[in-house]
Amino acid sequence: MPDSTEQSISVPSSDPKKKEEKKDKEEGSSKLTKDGKDKKPDGKDAKEGEGEELSEEDLQLRNELEMLAERLKESNTGLYRPALETLRTLIRTSTSSMTSVPKPLKFLRPLYPDLQALYETWPASEDKSLFADILSVLAMTYSDTQPRGTLRYRLLSASLRPANSPLADPGTWGHEYVRHLAAELGDEFAYREQGDADQPAAEAGKDDAPAQLQLPGTIEDLRALAKDCAVFLIGHNAEPDAVDLLEELEIVNEIVDLVDENTYSRVCQYMIRCVNLLPPPDDVSFLRTAHSIYVKHHKFPEALSLAIRLGDVTLIREDFNAPANPLMKRQLAFLLARAQIPIEWLRAPSENPEDEIDIEDEFPEDLRECLSNTRLSGHFRDFGKELGVTDPKSLEDVYKTHLENTRPNALANVDSARGNLAGTFVNAFVNAGFGNDKLMVEAEEGNSWVYKNKDHGMMSATASLGLSLLWDTDLGLSHIDKYTYSAEEYMKAGALLATGILSSGVRTEADVAKGLIGEYVDNKSVPLKTSAIMGLGMAYAGSHREDLLQLLIPHISDDVSMEVASLATLALGFIFVGSENGEITSTILQTIMEKAERTDGGLDEKWARFMAVGLGLLYLGLQDASDTTIETLKAIDHPISKTAQIIVISCAFAGTGDVLKVQTMLHHCDDHIVVKEKEDEKKDKKEEPAAAAATPAASASADGAKEEPKPEVKQDDTFQSFAVLAVALISMGEDIGAEMSIRQFHHLMHYGEPVIRKSVPLAIGLVSISNPQLPILDSLSKYSHDNDLSVALNAIFAMGLVGAGTNNARLAQMLRQLAGYYYKEPDCLFMVRIAQGLVHMGKGTIGLNPFFSDRSIMSRPAIAGLLATLTAFTDAKHFILDKYHWMMYFLVTAMYPRFLITVDEELNSKPVTVRVGQAVDVVGQAGKPRTISGFQTHQTPVRLATTERAELATEEFIPFGHVLEGVVILQKNPGWEKEDKMEL
C-alpha cells in the first residue's frame, strides 16, 4: 500500500521549467557541500535552502558571499581587505525591506562558526578590526545561542582600531543593529554590575562561557558605545529607547548633551512621564536631567515647574531669575504664586536677616503683585461675571428640596440647630470668593445668620465670612472687624478663624493675618487660642515663616492640653509643609516621648492623631528624608508611634505612586485586631525595637502596665484608618496607580475591619478629588447606604469631595435622593447638605484638586488641608459631629479657581478663542498628534475640569505659559497674518 501512495504522489505532471530550476538548485547546494566546507550546521542549512526556491540573483549573491568567505581563508593577505570591504557593502546595501531577514545575513549564517574560528587565527591589524565589525553584524543571527556576540565583536573591533581612526558609527549598520546593541549593552552592564567573583566560576561550565567572559573594554567603553547608540536613536524618533538605554547604564544625565532643539521636547516629555514609574532615587535624577535640558533650551516655565516638583530652593531661585523678559518673569511669578512658594526663597541668601525690607526692594511692584496672589480675587470675580454666576445662591437653590421625595410631615423632627449649622457651611462653600452672600455678608445688622446658631455653631458661622470673602483681604477685613469686638467668645473665635481663612494663599504687604491674630495665640480662652493658632496655619500655609515658628512652638512643648498642643503642631505642619524643619521635628518627637513616658493618657486622646499629621506634613513629598524620624518613632513605646510612622511615610511619598510603599500600607490593613490575645501578640511585636533600647526588665514592666487598662484595645487600631488613607495619598499622583488603588479599596471594603471600612470612602474621595467618574460615584453611592452609619457618613462626604466644584448633575441628584433617604438621621442629613455645598463650591468655579499645571505639580499646602480634613473624618463622631465642625474649613488651602484667564502685556483680560477638551497622553507617539480630544471652542476666560486641557485655536498670540491654565500672559505673534475671508 505505501508503494502505491508514493507512486501517486510523484505522478502528477508539474511545470517542467520548475523541475529544471530545482535541479539547478540541488546542484548548487551539492557544489556547496563538495566545496570542502565540512562543518556541522551546513547540512542543516543546505536543507533549509532546499525548502524555498532561490531566484537567480539570490543564487548569484550566495555564491559571491561564499567566494568572499573562501578568500579570507587563503594565504594571500592582500586579498583580505577588498574581500572584507565587499562583504561590508553587500551587507549594508542588501536590506530591501524590514519585514524579512536581509539575504546576506541569511546566507552567511551557516558560515558564521567557521568565520569565528578563522578570526581567532588572524593577527591583530586593521583588517582584523573590520572582520570583527562584520562578525558583529552576523552575530545578530546567533543571538539565541551566543548571547552578547554582537557587542563582543563590536568592542573587539573598536579595540583593534588605531587611535586616530575610530570605528564607524553603529548607525551605519541600520536600525536593527543598533537595537540589538542597545539590548546587549543593558545585559552586559547588569552582568558586570553583579559580576561578583562567584558568578563567572559558576558559569565556567557552560558552553557559552567564553562569550560571557571575554568581553573586552571597560565600563567606560560600554557607556561611550551606549551614547553613540543613543545619538542614533534620538535622531530616528526613538527617544524612549535612547532614554531607557542610558538609564540602564546609569548615565541618563548625559542625555543633556545629546539632544538638540528638535528632539529635546520629546525626550523631556518621555522622561517626565517615566518619573512616576521609577524607583527612588532614579525618579529625582530624571526630573533633574529634564530640568537641565529645559534650562539649556531656555524653556523657563517648564524648567520652573520641574524645580517646584523637586522642591529645590536654589533651582527655583535660578529659574525665576534666569529670564530677562519682564513678561516671562510675570508668568513665572503666577506659577510660583499658584504653587504657594515662599517669596523668601527667591532672594539670594544674604547676610542680612531683615526679610521685609529686602523683598520690597528686590522685586518691582508688578512682580510682587503676581507673586503674592493679590490679584486672585479680582481675576476670580471677573471670571464669575463672564460665566454669569455672580448672583448669590440661596440654600434652597442648592438643596432643591421640592425635588426630594420626602414624606410631607417628615421635616418636623429635623434638629433645627443642626440644619442651620449645615446651612452655614453650604452657604460658605457655594458663595465662596464672591463676597456677596445673603446670609452673612449682605445681611442687615442684627439679622445675621450667626444669631441663628448657638455656642460653637456661632464660631463656624462667623468663620464662614472668611470663606465668602476668600482672597479679598481689603474688603474682607472690614466685614470681619465688627465680630472681633463681640462679647460672645465663640463669635470672636470665629472672627479670628475667618481672618486666617480670608488670607489663605494670599500674601499681603501689611501681613494682616499675623497682626490681627498673633496676639490671641497666648490667650487664656481655649476657643480663642485654638482658632488663632489654626487661623495662622491656614493663612500662612506653605510660607515657611520663621517668625511664626517662634510664636507657635512653645504651645507644643509647654504643659498645655493635648488639644492645643496638637493644633499647634498641625498649624506648624501647614506653615512649614515639606520643609523637614529640624527644630519643629525634634520638638514634636520630644513631646511625644515625654507624654509616652508620663502615661497620663495624653497620647490616648483623640487629638494625638493631629500631632502625628503635623509631624508628617513637615516631610510632605521628601521621600527618604523622613528615615531618621521614622526610626526615632519606632523607639517610642506607645500605639501612637505606629500611627505616626504610617502618616510620616505616606506624606513623604505622597503623589509618587511608589508601589512598595503601597504594599507596606496594605499589609498594615490586613492585621485583624479583634481578639485580646492577638492584641497582646501585636504589642510584643511592637515592643521588640523598644526592648533593644530598654532593659528587659523595663520592657517587661511596661508590658505589664499595658495589659491592665482596657481602652488600649480600642485605641490601637487607629493606624489602620491612616494606612488606608496612605494608599490613596501615595497613589493619587498618577492615573494607573489611582485605578489600581480603587480596586484594592473594594477588597478592603469587603473584608476589612470596621475601622478600615470607615476610612475606605475617604480614601476613594482623595484619589479622585474634584473628578467625578461614574464608577467611583456608583461605588460611593452604594457605600452611602451602608448599614454602618459611620461608613455611610464618610461616603457621603467623599461624594462631596469627588464632585467638589463640578456642579455634577448626576451627583446632585444622588445627594437629593440621600437627603430623602436619611430624613430621620440628623447626622447623615447634615453630611448630605455639606456634600451638596461642596459639589456646588464657588457655584462650580472652585475645585479642590491638589494637582495643577496639567496635573503634574502637587500643591503641598493643598495636600496638607485635605489630609487634615480627612483626619478629622477618621473619627467624625468626636470631631466634625461634635464641637469641631470648623475643621471642614481646612479645605480652604486646597480651594482654587479652575479657570483659564488670558491677559495681555499689561495684565488686563484679553479674550481669545481656545479649544477645551479631554487631555490625551501623546508621549512617545510619532508626529504631532492632537493633545486634546472631543474639544469645544470657547472664548476665554473658560472653566477647566480636572481632566481637561486647553489650547489656543489660532496662532495669533504666543502664550508665555507652557500649560494653558490659571492666568496666562499672551503676546501678539509678529508673524501672524489674518486669513482672508472669501467674499461670496
PDB file of N, CA and C in Angstrom, residues 929-966:
ATOM      1  N   PRO A 929       0.575  64.458  17.250  1.00  0.00           N
ATOM      2  CA  PRO A 929      -0.825  64.078  17.480  1.00  0.00           C
ATOM      3  C   PRO A 929      -1.547  65.150  18.285  1.00  0.00           C
ATOM      4  N   ARG A 930      -2.882  65.121  18.227  1.00  0.00           N
ATOM      5  CA  ARG A 930      -3.694  66.073  18.987  1.00  0.00           C
ATOM      6  C   ARG A 930      -3.560  65.804  20.480  1.00  0.00           C
ATOM      7  N   THR A 931      -3.402  66.875  21.244  1.00  0.00           N
ATOM      8  CA  THR A 931      -3.245  66.675  22.688  1.00  0.00           C
ATOM      9  C   THR A 931      -4.586  66.667  23.417  1.00  0.00           C
ATOM     10  N   ILE A 932      -5.662  67.057  22.712  1.00  0.00           N
ATOM     11  CA  ILE A 932      -6.974  67.004  23.364  1.00  0.00           C
ATOM     12  C   ILE A 932      -7.955  66.313  22.428  1.00  0.00           C
ATOM     13  N   SER A 933      -9.000  65.718  23.010  1.00  0.00           N
ATOM     14  CA  SER A 933      -9.989  65.073  22.139  1.00  0.00           C
ATOM     15  C   SER A 933     -11.378  65.579  22.511  1.00  0.00           C
ATOM     16  N   GLY A 934     -12.258  65.555  21.556  1.00  0.00           N
ATOM     17  CA  GLY A 934     -13.649  65.962  21.799  1.00  0.00           C
ATOM     18  C   GLY A 934     -13.760  67.386  22.284  1.00  0.00           C
ATOM     19  N   PHE A 935     -13.035  68.300  21.608  1.00  0.00           N
ATOM     20  CA  PHE A 935     -12.984  69.653  22.154  1.00  0.00           C
ATOM     21  C   PHE A 935     -14.172  70.505  21.739  1.00  0.00           C
ATOM     22  N   GLN A 936     -14.386  71.579  22.517  1.00  0.00           N
ATOM     23  CA  GLN A 936     -15.335  72.630  22.148  1.00  0.00           C
ATOM     24  C   GLN A 936     -14.558  73.929  22.096  1.00  0.00           C
ATOM     25  N   THR A 937     -15.022  74.862  21.292  1.00  0.00           N
ATOM     26  CA  THR A 937     -14.306  76.129  21.173  1.00  0.00           C
ATOM     27  C   THR A 937     -15.014  77.197  21.995  1.00  0.00           C
ATOM     28  N   HIS A 938     -14.252  77.896  22.829  1.00  0.00           N
ATOM     29  CA  HIS A 938     -14.815  78.924  23.712  1.00  0.00           C
ATOM     30  C   HIS A 938     -13.991  80.195  23.620  1.00  0.00           C
ATOM     31  N   GLN A 939     -14.576  81.285  24.150  1.00  0.00           N
ATOM     32  CA  GLN A 939     -13.790  82.497  24.369  1.00  0.00           C
ATOM     33  C   GLN A 939     -13.258  82.448  25.797  1.00  0.00           C
ATOM     34  N   THR A 940     -12.016  82.867  26.006  1.00  0.00           N
ATOM     35  CA  THR A 940     -11.550  82.932  27.401  1.00  0.00           C
ATOM     36  C   THR A 940     -12.227  84.127  28.073  1.00  0.00           C
ATOM     37  N   PRO A 941     -12.390  84.172  29.390  1.00  0.00           N
ATOM     38  CA  PRO A 941     -11.952  83.125  30.314  1.00  0.00           C
ATOM     39  C   PRO A 941     -12.868  81.896  30.278  1.00  0.00           C
ATOM     40  N   VAL A 942     -12.269  80.708  30.476  1.00  0.00           N
ATOM     41  CA  VAL A 942     -13.088  79.485  30.478  1.00  0.00           C
ATOM     42  C   VAL A 942     -12.792  78.677  31.732  1.00  0.00           C
ATOM     43  N   ARG A 943     -13.711  77.777  32.036  1.00  0.00           N
ATOM     44  CA  ARG A 943     -13.549  76.888  33.186  1.00  0.00           C
ATOM     45  C   ARG A 943     -12.990  75.556  32.706  1.00  0.00           C
ATOM     46  N   LEU A 944     -11.981  75.039  33.403  1.00  0.00           N
ATOM     47  CA  LEU A 944     -11.381  73.761  33.003  1.00  0.00           C
ATOM     48  C   LEU A 944     -11.684  72.713  34.064  1.00  0.00           C
ATOM     49  N   ALA A 945     -12.190  71.556  33.633  1.00  0.00           N
ATOM     50  CA  ALA A 945     -12.382  70.473  34.608  1.00  0.00           C
ATOM     51  C   ALA A 945     -11.018  69.822  34.886  1.00  0.00           C
ATOM     52  N   THR A 946     -11.002  68.910  35.890  1.00  0.00           N
ATOM     53  CA  THR A 946      -9.729  68.339  36.321  1.00  0.00           C
ATOM     54  C   THR A 946      -8.984  67.656  35.177  1.00  0.00           C
ATOM     55  N   THR A 947      -9.711  66.917  34.337  1.00  0.00           N
ATOM     56  CA  THR A 947      -9.002  66.140  33.307  1.00  0.00           C
ATOM     57  C   THR A 947      -8.983  66.852  31.966  1.00  0.00           C
ATOM     58  N   GLU A 948      -9.314  68.146  31.948  1.00  0.00           N
ATOM     59  CA  GLU A 948      -9.362  68.851  30.663  1.00  0.00           C
ATOM     60  C   GLU A 948      -8.095  69.656  30.421  1.00  0.00           C
ATOM     61  N   ARG A 949      -7.914  69.993  29.157  1.00  0.00           N
ATOM     62  CA  ARG A 949      -6.740  70.763  28.769  1.00  0.00           C
ATOM     63  C   ARG A 949      -7.195  71.757  27.709  1.00  0.00           C
ATOM     64  N   ALA A 950      -6.522  72.911  27.647  1.00  0.00           N
ATOM     65  CA  ALA A 950      -6.918  73.914  26.653  1.00  0.00           C
ATOM     66  C   ALA A 950      -5.756  74.171  25.708  1.00  0.00           C
ATOM     67  N   GLU A 951      -6.075  74.558  24.475  1.00  0.00           N
ATOM     68  CA  GLU A 951      -5.028  75.040  23.568  1.00  0.00           C
ATOM     69  C   GLU A 951      -5.600  76.197  22.756  1.00  0.00           C
ATOM     70  N   LEU A 952      -4.721  77.104  22.333  1.00  0.00           N
ATOM     71  CA  LEU A 952      -5.197  78.260  21.571  1.00  0.00           C
ATOM     72  C   LEU A 952      -5.688  77.801  20.212  1.00  0.00           C
ATOM     73  N   ALA A 953      -6.800  78.399  19.755  1.00  0.00           N
ATOM     74  CA  ALA A 953      -7.385  77.943  18.490  1.00  0.00           C
ATOM     75  C   ALA A 953      -6.607  78.478  17.286  1.00  0.00           C
ATOM     76  N   THR A 954      -6.007  79.664  17.422  1.00  0.00           N
ATOM     77  CA  THR A 954      -5.228  80.211  16.300  1.00  0.00           C
ATOM     78  C   THR A 954      -3.821  80.513  16.801  1.00  0.00           C
ATOM     79  N   GLU A 955      -2.959  80.863  15.871  1.00  0.00           N
ATOM     80  CA  GLU A 955      -1.598  81.183  16.290  1.00  0.00           C
ATOM     81  C   GLU A 955      -1.385  82.687  16.351  1.00  0.00           C
ATOM     82  N   GLU A 956      -2.476  83.410  16.574  1.00  0.00           N
ATOM     83  CA  GLU A 956      -2.379  84.865  16.575  1.00  0.00           C
ATOM     84  C   GLU A 956      -1.567  85.365  17.770  1.00  0.00           C
ATOM     85  N   PHE A 957      -1.638  84.614  18.884  1.00  0.00           N
ATOM     86  CA  PHE A 957      -0.904  85.031  20.079  1.00  0.00           C
ATOM     87  C   PHE A 957       0.043  83.932  20.516  1.00  0.00           C
ATOM     88  N   ILE A 958       1.137  84.351  21.167  1.00  0.00           N
ATOM     89  CA  ILE A 958       2.078  83.380  21.714  1.00  0.00           C
ATOM     90  C   ILE A 958       1.901  83.390  23.232  1.00  0.00           C
ATOM     91  N   PRO A 959       1.572  82.237  23.846  1.00  0.00           N
ATOM     92  CA  PRO A 959       1.418  82.220  25.310  1.00  0.00           C
ATOM     93  C   PRO A 959       2.786  82.107  25.981  1.00  0.00           C
ATOM     94  N   PHE A 960       2.930  82.756  27.136  1.00  0.00           N
ATOM     95  CA  PHE A 960       4.182  82.622  27.870  1.00  0.00           C
ATOM     96  C   PHE A 960       4.199  81.351  28.721  1.00  0.00           C
ATOM     97  N   GLY A 961       3.033  80.883  29.134  1.00  0.00           N
ATOM     98  CA  GLY A 961       2.995  79.676  29.959  1.00  0.00           C
ATOM     99  C   GLY A 961       3.033  78.445  29.069  1.00  0.00           C
ATOM    100  N   HIS A 962       3.619  77.356  29.581  1.00  0.00           N
ATOM    101  CA  HIS A 962       3.680  76.138  28.755  1.00  0.00           C
ATOM    102  C   HIS A 962       2.393  75.341  28.862  1.00  0.00           C
ATOM    103  N   VAL A 963       1.608  75.610  29.922  1.00  0.00           N
ATOM    104  CA  VAL A 963       0.315  74.942  30.073  1.00  0.00           C
ATOM    105  C   VAL A 963      -0.730  76.038  30.168  1.00  0.00           C
ATOM    106  N   LEU A 964      -1.802  75.916  29.400  1.00  0.00           N
ATOM    107  CA  LEU A 964      -2.844  76.947  29.462  1.00  0.00           C
ATOM    108  C   LEU A 964      -3.739  76.645  30.657  1.00  0.00           C
ATOM    109  N   GLU A 965      -3.471  77.317  31.758  1.00  0.00           N
ATOM    110  CA  GLU A 965      -4.204  77.059  32.997  1.00  0.00           C
ATOM    111  C   GLU A 965      -3.957  78.252  33.910  1.00  0.00           C
ATOM    112  N   GLY A 966      -4.931  78.629  34.727  1.00  0.00           N
ATOM    113  CA  GLY A 966      -4.725  79.785  35.589  1.00  0.00           C
ATOM    114  C   GLY A 966      -4.619  81.054  34.758  1.00  0.00           C
TER     115      GLY A 966
END
